[in-house]
């Protein structure tokens, strides 16, 4: 297979873990890596993915090769392996827009080149680097920046994977524009490989499959990376709560007292995320079943496994002549796709698409 040329909108923690995951695959293409659900998607291996450029606003990253940018102070994700051929991909300036609004502005200094950058610069760079897929991994709440990158990708003819909860694929106008232009759009809000939403929705589906009646549920998440710092601002986290609610409804939760979303920043946790979840239901004779769980994961590698699938799914969809939103792979990859499905159905739909 030919290489899938990927650009990263946001050279942060998730981008760092994803690039390392690709590097491991490139070093030994036939190895089945832990956490890689599908060795091939549409015939593409993870080893076929090449990160050819990234965009950021951080003065510690812009103008540096990718391997150096990932050593910036804002990076909390673990360095598991060295990068291979992607290490020298350039980190290009992106327009700041609303990317640093809120707490992030106190820990990230915008590069001068980013303050001067234009959307036209981004579109031109996507063309110059012959990008197949643009992965948007910007801070939650950066709706203007997310839309700008979507427009730039549309102008350049590059497929989009929207890892953020800002609505693109769910926005009918945006999806229609991508469809009319013949460009693939996957989203919204990346669903971690085995994260809080994945576990929570699986529990809901299990209870409903046994005929239980849900009565209440919650999912509370805390972490220590810049994503959680950003989400500590209620004005920035609103779309995340909406996205998680969409995921629970897709699992079958209706008319139930439920809350799910980020609830705190604890700096010393670093890239670790801790989820506390509770599900209550009525069972036989009105007896109660209650499940309390605590899940601890390293946040960014958990996202990398899904990005690895999403990038290959986007390229496969483009190869097949699809455009706009693509339903089959999306429910497994995203919390808030245009059409959600319970976990088991989402997995079956993805595997059918991937084969």
PDB file of C-alpha atoms in Angstrom, residues 14 17-19 21-22 34-38 41 46 49 133 135 161-164 186-198 273 298-314 329-336 343 350:
ATOM      1  CA  UNK A  14      -2.232  12.796  21.948  1.00  0.00           C
ATOM      2  CA  UNK A  17       1.594   9.282  21.597  1.00  0.00           C
ATOM      3  CA  UNK A  18       0.099   8.652  18.143  1.00  0.00           C
ATOM      4  CA  UNK A  19       3.373   9.520  16.400  1.00  0.00           C
ATOM      5  CA  UNK A  21       2.717   4.397  17.987  1.00  0.00           C
ATOM      6  CA  UNK A  22       3.262   4.878  14.257  1.00  0.00           C
ATOM      7  CA  UNK A  34      -0.843  -4.300  21.945  1.00  0.00           C
ATOM      8  CA  UNK A  35      -3.802  -1.933  21.739  1.00  0.00           C
ATOM      9  CA  UNK A  36      -3.972  -1.953  17.934  1.00  0.00           C
ATOM     10  CA  UNK A  37      -7.444  -3.380  17.401  1.00  0.00           C
ATOM     11  CA  UNK A  38      -7.058  -3.885  13.633  1.00  0.00           C
ATOM     12  CA  UNK A  41      -7.917  -1.185   7.883  1.00  0.00           C
ATOM     13  CA  UNK A  46      -0.249   1.422  10.870  1.00  0.00           C
ATOM     14  CA  UNK A  49       1.127   6.043   8.163  1.00  0.00           C
ATOM     15  CA  UNK A 133      -5.600  13.168   6.312  1.00  0.00           C
ATOM     16  CA  UNK A 135      -6.054  15.022  12.422  1.00  0.00           C
ATOM     17  CA  UNK A 161     -10.454  13.311  11.580  1.00  0.00           C
ATOM     18  CA  UNK A 162     -12.013  15.537  14.257  1.00  0.00           C
ATOM     19  CA  UNK A 163     -10.767  14.363  17.654  1.00  0.00           C
ATOM     20  CA  UNK A 164     -12.426  17.303  19.438  1.00  0.00           C
ATOM     21  CA  UNK A 186     -14.915  11.732  10.432  1.00  0.00           C
ATOM     22  CA  UNK A 187     -15.901  12.810  13.954  1.00  0.00           C
ATOM     23  CA  UNK A 188     -16.759  14.054  16.489  1.00  0.00           C
ATOM     24  CA  UNK A 189     -14.837  13.698  19.779  1.00  0.00           C
ATOM     25  CA  UNK A 190     -12.401  10.799  19.824  1.00  0.00           C
ATOM     26  CA  UNK A 191     -13.492   7.809  21.891  1.00  0.00           C
ATOM     27  CA  UNK A 192     -10.465   6.496  23.783  1.00  0.00           C
ATOM     28  CA  UNK A 193      -9.360   2.925  23.114  1.00  0.00           C
ATOM     29  CA  UNK A 194     -10.379   1.667  26.559  1.00  0.00           C
ATOM     30  CA  UNK A 195     -11.439   4.797  28.369  1.00  0.00           C
ATOM     31  CA  UNK A 196     -14.215   6.069  30.580  1.00  0.00           C
ATOM     32  CA  UNK A 197     -16.862   6.336  27.868  1.00  0.00           C
ATOM     33  CA  UNK A 198     -16.015   2.947  26.353  1.00  0.00           C
ATOM     34  CA  UNK A 273      -6.677  10.103  33.951  1.00  0.00           C
ATOM     35  CA  UNK A 298      -2.533   7.019  30.726  1.00  0.00           C
ATOM     36  CA  UNK A 299      -4.677   9.393  28.730  1.00  0.00           C
ATOM     37  CA  UNK A 300      -2.700  10.060  25.547  1.00  0.00           C
ATOM     38  CA  UNK A 301      -1.687   6.497  24.521  1.00  0.00           C
ATOM     39  CA  UNK A 302      -5.341   5.579  25.054  1.00  0.00           C
ATOM     40  CA  UNK A 303      -6.221   8.094  22.338  1.00  0.00           C
ATOM     41  CA  UNK A 304      -3.371   7.029  20.037  1.00  0.00           C
ATOM     42  CA  UNK A 305      -4.849   3.593  19.368  1.00  0.00           C
ATOM     43  CA  UNK A 306      -8.094   5.130  18.120  1.00  0.00           C
ATOM     44  CA  UNK A 307      -6.355   7.770  15.995  1.00  0.00           C
ATOM     45  CA  UNK A 308      -4.435   4.895  14.395  1.00  0.00           C
ATOM     46  CA  UNK A 309      -7.766   3.383  13.325  1.00  0.00           C
ATOM     47  CA  UNK A 310      -9.404   6.691  12.392  1.00  0.00           C
ATOM     48  CA  UNK A 311      -6.619   7.839  10.057  1.00  0.00           C
ATOM     49  CA  UNK A 312      -6.696   4.572   8.151  1.00  0.00           C
ATOM     50  CA  UNK A 313     -10.504   4.600   8.062  1.00  0.00           C
ATOM     51  CA  UNK A 314     -10.497   8.118   6.600  1.00  0.00           C
ATOM     52  CA  UNK A 329     -16.584   3.364  11.144  1.00  0.00           C
ATOM     53  CA  UNK A 330     -17.628   6.387  13.206  1.00  0.00           C
ATOM     54  CA  UNK A 331     -19.628   5.031  16.193  1.00  0.00           C
ATOM     55  CA  UNK A 332     -16.665   2.968  17.427  1.00  0.00           C
ATOM     56  CA  UNK A 333     -14.151   5.780  16.937  1.00  0.00           C
ATOM     57  CA  UNK A 334     -16.052   8.782  18.311  1.00  0.00           C
ATOM     58  CA  UNK A 335     -18.213   9.662  21.301  1.00  0.00           C
ATOM     59  CA  UNK A 336     -20.524  11.926  19.330  1.00  0.00           C
ATOM     60  CA  UNK A 343     -20.696  -0.674  21.712  1.00  0.00           C
ATOM     61  CA  UNK A 350     -16.235  -0.916  12.125  1.00  0.00           C
TER      62      UNK A 350
END
